[in-house]
Amino acid sequence: MPTPPTAPVSPVHPVDEIPPVRHLTAFGLQHVLAMYAGAVAVPLIVGGAMKLSPADLAYLITADLLVCGIATLIQCVGFWRFGVRLPIMQGCTFAAVSPMVLIGTTGGGLPAIYGSVIVAGLAITLLAPVFGRLLRFFPPLVTGTVILVIGLSLLPVAGNWAAGGVGSADFGEPRNLALAAFVLAVVLGVQRFAPAFLSRIAVLTGIVVGLAVAVPFGFTDFDGVGDADWVGISTPFHFGAPAFEVSAVVSKLGAVVAAVPAPVLGGAGLVMFGTVAASGLRTLAAVEFKDNHNLTVVAVSVAVGMLPVGVPTIYAKFPDWFRTVMNSGISAGCLTAIVLNLLFNHLAGKGGSVDSGSADVTGLAGGGGQDAVE
């Protein structure tokens, strides 16, 4: 008897394919490790600028990782209208580092930072539906410039780390810079010669190797790690506002991260922050700079963004509200890029219309598309 025809099996799209559990475990661990170095950098920068004690710095790091985990679950699983429902890791943004440092070091402290973040978060939640309609004002010309400014404005942070950390007694000692250079060499070596799995976590590998080298040379002290609890309670508003329990986290992990010497972070930071700047250049590579004013937009925006980085006291005599915005090279450069893009590419020019040549290439008239929000 002839075999009855079988129904064709539709192939599963790679996006919807579910790998075996062993592969999922390896991929998930790799994703976490790739995010980890960047996630802990933000509390290290803010806590270091505010001169927090090792215990408070460790607490800040563990709280940061806890919230990153909660946000990741919301993004992956989805909750009502929140979450993209994609396998992504939700980390920290460096864009708010400078404002947080400014708020925290001018008398407000961490409670003021928490209040600002809560208000800003609520405002963004309410305004989120509106931003989708504004994407045409954020083409690669603007996003690339902002990403470039973010990377450049953070490089001095890595430089200070490499020298030993601002305020350290041995700031600028050759041995600090040598350790940072060693970590940088390890990161580059792993990226160039290691298997693909390790190359994706080259920064974290460099930090681990650098820490292993730093310990016998007396760069760090792990006394705080021994005093830390294995399991602790992360309490929101721990530094000032009313506190309530949320979840238990591994406290020793935060203490270990807080004990990593600044030169080790400096060597890794040069790669991380430099990569951010390079990503901005890659985005700008898609922008047309011929027969338009796009070069002026980038040049002036980068210049304004670098002013508070190169001359930290340039706005010292301005009101607090002005300094909160403009003392951050990131926000200053971002605002400048948006305004200049509107001026040169959206408002009617001398001929009564926008330059169609630049609009077509950079997505100014029809929307930036996916590339605009890379």
Coordinates of C-alpha atoms in Angstrom, one line a residue:
M1 CA 0.0 0.0 0.0
P2 CA 1.3 3.5 -0.8
T3 CA 2.5 5.5 2.2
P4 CA 0.0 8.3 2.9
P5 CA 1.5 11.7 2.4
T6 CA 2.6 13.5 5.5
A7 CA 1.9 17.1 6.2
P8 CA 4.9 19.3 5.6
V9 CA 6.6 20.4 8.8
S10 CA 7.1 24.2 8.9
P11 CA 10.7 25.0 9.9
V12 CA 11.1 27.0 13.2
H13 CA 12.5 30.4 12.8
P14 CA 15.9 30.8 14.6
V15 CA 14.3 33.5 16.7
D16 CA 11.7 31.1 18.0
E17 CA 14.0 28.1 18.3
I18 CA 14.6 26.8 21.9
P19 CA 18.1 25.3 22.3
P20 CA 18.8 22.4 24.7
V21 CA 19.0 23.3 28.4
R22 CA 22.7 22.8 28.5
H23 CA 23.1 25.4 25.7
L24 CA 20.6 27.8 27.3
T25 CA 22.6 27.6 30.5
A26 CA 25.9 28.4 28.8
F27 CA 24.4 31.2 26.7
G28 CA 22.6 32.7 29.8
L29 CA 25.8 32.6 31.9
Q30 CA 27.7 34.2 29.1
H31 CA 25.1 36.9 28.8
V32 CA 25.2 37.7 32.5
L33 CA 29.0 37.8 32.6
A34 CA 29.1 40.1 29.5
M35 CA 26.7 42.5 31.3
Y36 CA 28.2 42.3 34.7
A37 CA 31.3 44.5 34.3
G38 CA 29.3 47.3 32.9
A39 CA 26.5 47.0 35.5
V40 CA 28.9 47.3 38.5
A41 CA 30.8 50.2 36.9
V42 CA 27.9 52.6 37.6
P43 CA 27.7 52.1 41.4
L44 CA 31.5 52.1 41.6
I45 CA 31.7 55.5 39.8
V46 CA 28.9 57.1 41.9
G47 CA 29.9 55.5 45.2
G48 CA 33.5 56.3 44.6
A49 CA 32.8 60.0 43.8
M50 CA 30.7 60.2 47.0
K51 CA 33.5 58.5 49.0
L52 CA 31.2 55.8 50.4
S53 CA 32.7 53.3 52.9
P54 CA 33.6 49.9 51.5
A55 CA 30.5 48.4 53.3
D56 CA 28.1 51.0 51.7
L57 CA 29.8 50.6 48.3
A58 CA 29.3 46.8 48.5
Y59 CA 25.7 47.4 49.5
L60 CA 25.2 49.7 46.5
I61 CA 26.6 47.2 44.1
T62 CA 24.4 44.3 45.4
A63 CA 21.3 46.5 45.3
D64 CA 22.2 47.5 41.8
L65 CA 22.5 43.8 40.7
L66 CA 19.3 42.9 42.4
V67 CA 17.3 45.6 40.5
C68 CA 19.0 44.7 37.3
G69 CA 17.7 41.2 37.8
I70 CA 14.2 42.4 38.5
A71 CA 14.2 44.6 35.4
T72 CA 15.6 41.8 33.3
L73 CA 12.7 39.5 34.3
I74 CA 10.2 42.2 33.5
Q75 CA 11.8 42.7 30.1
C76 CA 12.0 39.0 29.3
V77 CA 8.7 37.8 30.7
G78 CA 6.7 41.0 30.4
F79 CA 4.2 42.5 32.8
W80 CA 1.1 44.2 31.4
R81 CA 2.4 46.8 29.0
F82 CA 5.9 46.7 30.3
G83 CA 8.7 44.6 28.9
V84 CA 9.9 43.8 25.3
R85 CA 9.5 40.1 25.9
L86 CA 12.9 39.3 24.4
P87 CA 15.9 37.5 25.8
I88 CA 17.9 40.5 26.9
M89 CA 19.8 41.7 30.0
Q90 CA 18.7 44.9 31.6
G91 CA 21.7 46.8 33.0
C92 CA 22.6 50.3 34.0
T93 CA 22.9 53.4 31.8
F94 CA 26.0 55.6 32.0
A95 CA 24.0 58.6 30.8
A96 CA 22.8 59.4 34.3
V97 CA 26.2 59.0 36.0
S98 CA 27.3 62.6 35.8
P99 CA 23.9 64.1 37.1
M100 CA 23.9 61.5 39.9
V101 CA 27.4 62.4 41.0
L102 CA 26.6 66.1 40.9
I103 CA 23.4 65.7 42.9
G104 CA 25.1 63.3 45.4
T105 CA 28.2 65.5 46.0
T106 CA 26.5 68.9 46.3
G107 CA 24.7 68.2 49.6
G108 CA 21.8 66.0 48.5
G109 CA 23.5 62.7 49.1
L110 CA 22.1 59.3 48.0
P111 CA 18.5 60.1 49.2
A112 CA 18.4 63.0 46.7
I113 CA 19.7 60.7 44.0
Y114 CA 17.0 58.2 44.8
G115 CA 14.3 60.9 44.7
S116 CA 15.5 62.2 41.4
V117 CA 15.6 58.8 39.8
I118 CA 12.1 57.9 41.1
V119 CA 10.6 61.2 39.7
A120 CA 12.4 60.8 36.4
G121 CA 11.3 57.2 36.1
L122 CA 7.6 58.1 36.7
A123 CA 7.9 61.0 34.2
I124 CA 9.5 58.7 31.5
T125 CA 6.8 56.1 32.1
L126 CA 4.1 58.6 31.5
L127 CA 5.8 60.1 28.5
A128 CA 6.9 56.8 26.9
P129 CA 3.9 56.7 24.4
V130 CA 4.9 60.2 23.2
F131 CA 8.6 59.3 22.6
G132 CA 7.6 56.7 19.9
R133 CA 6.3 59.6 17.8
L134 CA 9.5 61.6 18.2
L135 CA 11.9 59.1 16.7
R136 CA 12.2 61.1 13.6
F137 CA 14.0 63.8 15.7
F138 CA 16.6 61.2 16.8
P139 CA 18.3 60.0 13.5
P140 CA 21.8 58.4 13.4
L141 CA 23.1 62.0 13.3
V142 CA 21.8 62.6 16.9
T143 CA 22.1 59.2 18.4
G144 CA 25.6 58.7 17.1
T145 CA 26.8 62.0 18.4
V146 CA 25.3 61.3 21.8
I147 CA 26.9 57.9 22.0
L148 CA 30.2 59.4 21.0
V149 CA 29.9 62.1 23.7
I150 CA 29.0 59.4 26.3
G151 CA 32.1 57.4 25.6
L152 CA 34.5 60.4 25.5
S153 CA 33.0 61.9 28.7
L154 CA 33.6 58.7 30.6
L155 CA 37.2 58.1 29.5
P156 CA 38.6 60.5 32.2
V157 CA 36.9 58.2 34.8
A158 CA 38.9 55.3 33.4
G159 CA 42.0 57.4 33.4
N160 CA 41.5 58.3 37.1
W161 CA 41.0 54.7 38.0
A162 CA 44.1 53.7 36.1
A163 CA 46.1 56.2 38.1
G164 CA 44.9 54.8 41.4
G165 CA 41.6 56.6 42.0
V166 CA 41.0 60.2 42.7
G167 CA 42.2 61.1 46.2
S168 CA 44.3 58.1 46.7
A169 CA 47.7 58.6 48.3
D170 CA 49.5 56.8 45.4
F171 CA 47.7 58.5 42.6
G172 CA 49.7 58.4 39.4
E173 CA 52.3 56.0 40.7
P174 CA 53.9 54.0 37.8
R175 CA 52.9 50.7 39.4
N176 CA 49.2 51.7 39.2
L177 CA 49.5 52.6 35.5
A178 CA 51.5 49.4 34.9
L179 CA 48.7 47.3 36.4
A180 CA 46.1 49.1 34.3
A181 CA 48.2 48.5 31.2
F182 CA 48.5 44.8 32.1
V183 CA 44.7 44.5 32.4
L184 CA 44.3 46.3 29.1
A185 CA 46.8 43.9 27.5
V186 CA 44.9 40.9 28.9
V187 CA 41.6 42.2 27.5
L188 CA 43.1 42.8 24.1
G189 CA 44.8 39.4 24.1
V190 CA 41.6 37.6 25.0
Q191 CA 39.6 39.4 22.3
R192 CA 42.3 38.6 19.7
F193 CA 43.3 35.0 20.5
A194 CA 40.8 33.4 22.8
P195 CA 37.8 31.4 21.6
A196 CA 34.6 33.2 20.8
F197 CA 33.0 32.3 24.1
L198 CA 35.8 34.0 26.1
S199 CA 36.3 36.9 23.7
R200 CA 32.8 38.1 24.5
I201 CA 33.6 38.4 28.2
A202 CA 37.1 39.8 27.6
V203 CA 36.6 42.7 29.9
L204 CA 35.5 40.6 32.8
T205 CA 38.3 38.2 32.1
G206 CA 40.8 41.1 32.3
I207 CA 39.3 42.2 35.6
V208 CA 39.6 38.7 37.1
V209 CA 43.2 38.2 35.9
G210 CA 44.1 41.7 37.0
L211 CA 42.7 41.1 40.4
A212 CA 44.6 37.8 40.7
V213 CA 47.8 39.7 39.9
A214 CA 47.0 42.7 42.2
V215 CA 46.5 40.6 45.3
P216 CA 50.0 39.4 45.8
F217 CA 51.4 42.8 45.0
G218 CA 49.4 44.4 47.8
F219 CA 47.0 46.5 45.7
T220 CA 43.9 45.5 47.5
D221 CA 42.5 44.5 50.9
F222 CA 39.9 41.8 51.3
D223 CA 39.2 42.4 55.0
G224 CA 35.8 43.8 54.2
V225 CA 34.9 40.6 52.3
G226 CA 35.5 38.5 55.3
D227 CA 33.3 40.7 57.4
A228 CA 30.4 40.7 54.9
D229 CA 27.5 38.4 55.3
W230 CA 27.0 35.6 52.8
V231 CA 23.3 36.5 52.5
G232 CA 22.0 40.0 53.2
I233 CA 18.8 41.9 52.8
S234 CA 18.6 44.7 50.1
T235 CA 16.3 47.4 51.4
P236 CA 15.3 50.3 49.2
F237 CA 16.0 53.8 50.6
H238 CA 18.7 52.2 52.8
F239 CA 20.6 55.4 52.8
G240 CA 17.9 57.7 54.1
A241 CA 14.3 57.1 53.2
P242 CA 11.9 54.7 54.9
A243 CA 13.2 51.1 54.3
F244 CA 11.3 47.9 53.7
E245 CA 12.6 44.4 52.9
V246 CA 12.6 43.2 49.3
S247 CA 14.9 40.2 48.7
A248 CA 18.0 38.4 50.0
V249 CA 21.1 38.7 47.9
V250 CA 24.7 37.5 48.1
S251 CA 26.5 40.2 50.0
K252 CA 30.0 38.9 49.7
L253 CA 29.8 39.2 45.9
G254 CA 29.3 43.0 46.3
A255 CA 32.1 43.1 48.8
V256 CA 34.5 41.4 46.4
V257 CA 33.6 43.8 43.6
A258 CA 34.1 46.7 45.9
A259 CA 37.6 45.4 46.8
V260 CA 38.8 45.4 43.2
P261 CA 41.7 48.0 43.0
A262 CA 41.1 51.1 40.9
P263 CA 43.9 50.4 38.4
V264 CA 42.3 47.1 37.5
L265 CA 39.0 48.8 36.8
G266 CA 41.0 51.5 34.9
G267 CA 42.5 49.1 32.4
A268 CA 39.1 47.5 31.8
G269 CA 37.3 50.9 31.7
L270 CA 39.5 52.2 28.9
V271 CA 38.2 49.3 26.8
M272 CA 34.6 49.7 27.9
F273 CA 34.3 53.4 27.6
G274 CA 36.4 53.5 24.4
T275 CA 34.1 50.9 22.9
V276 CA 31.1 53.2 23.6
A277 CA 32.8 56.1 21.8
A278 CA 33.7 53.8 18.9
S279 CA 30.1 52.7 18.7
G280 CA 29.1 56.3 18.3
L281 CA 31.5 56.7 15.4
R282 CA 30.1 53.5 13.8
T283 CA 26.6 55.0 13.9
L284 CA 27.8 58.3 12.5
A285 CA 29.4 56.4 9.6
A286 CA 25.9 56.0 8.2
V287 CA 25.4 59.7 8.1
E288 CA 25.9 61.8 4.9
F289 CA 28.2 64.8 5.6
K290 CA 28.4 66.2 2.0
D291 CA 26.4 69.3 1.0
N292 CA 24.7 69.7 4.4
H293 CA 25.4 71.0 7.9
N294 CA 25.7 67.6 9.6
L295 CA 29.4 68.1 10.3
T296 CA 28.6 71.3 12.2
V297 CA 26.0 69.5 14.3
V298 CA 28.5 66.8 15.3
A299 CA 31.4 69.3 15.9
V300 CA 29.5 71.7 18.1
S301 CA 27.6 69.0 20.0
V302 CA 30.9 67.2 20.8
A303 CA 32.6 70.5 21.8
V304 CA 29.8 71.5 24.1
G305 CA 29.7 68.0 25.6
M306 CA 33.4 68.0 26.3
L307 CA 33.5 71.5 27.9
P308 CA 32.5 70.3 31.5
V309 CA 34.8 67.3 31.1
G310 CA 37.9 69.4 30.2
V311 CA 37.0 72.4 32.4
P312 CA 34.9 71.0 35.3
T313 CA 34.4 74.5 36.9
I314 CA 33.2 76.3 33.8
Y315 CA 29.7 76.5 35.1
A316 CA 30.6 77.0 38.7
K317 CA 28.9 80.5 38.9
F318 CA 25.7 79.4 37.3
P319 CA 22.4 78.4 39.2
D320 CA 22.1 74.9 40.5
W321 CA 19.4 73.9 38.0
F322 CA 21.7 74.9 35.1
R323 CA 24.7 73.1 36.5
T324 CA 22.7 69.9 37.1
V325 CA 22.0 69.7 33.4
M326 CA 25.1 71.3 31.8
N327 CA 27.8 69.9 34.1
S328 CA 27.0 66.6 32.6
G329 CA 28.8 66.4 29.3
I330 CA 26.3 63.7 28.2
S331 CA 23.2 65.8 28.8
A332 CA 24.9 69.0 27.4
G333 CA 26.0 67.2 24.2
C334 CA 22.6 65.5 23.8
L335 CA 20.6 68.7 24.1
T336 CA 22.9 70.5 21.7
A337 CA 22.7 67.7 19.1
I338 CA 18.9 67.7 19.3
V339 CA 18.6 71.5 19.0
L340 CA 21.1 71.8 16.2
N341 CA 19.5 68.9 14.3
L342 CA 16.2 70.7 14.5
L343 CA 17.7 74.0 13.4
F344 CA 19.6 72.7 10.4
N345 CA 17.6 69.7 9.3
H346 CA 13.9 70.3 10.3
L347 CA 13.3 74.1 10.2
A348 CA 12.8 75.7 6.8
G349 CA 16.0 77.0 5.3
K350 CA 16.7 79.9 3.1
G351 CA 14.8 78.2 0.2
G352 CA 11.8 77.6 2.4
S353 CA 12.3 73.8 2.8
V354 CA 14.6 71.3 4.5
D355 CA 17.6 70.1 2.6
S356 CA 16.2 66.9 1.1
G357 CA 19.6 65.4 0.4
S358 CA 20.6 65.2 4.0
A359 CA 17.1 64.3 5.1
D360 CA 16.9 61.2 2.9
V361 CA 20.3 59.8 4.1
T362 CA 20.0 60.5 7.8
G363 CA 16.3 59.7 8.2
L364 CA 15.4 63.2 9.3
A365 CA 12.2 63.5 7.4
G366 CA 10.9 60.0 7.4
G367 CA 12.1 58.7 10.8
G368 CA 15.4 57.3 11.9
G369 CA 14.2 53.7 11.7
Q370 CA 15.8 50.9 13.7
D371 CA 19.3 52.3 13.2
A372 CA 18.3 55.5 14.9
V373 CA 17.8 53.8 18.2
E374 CA 20.7 51.3 18.0

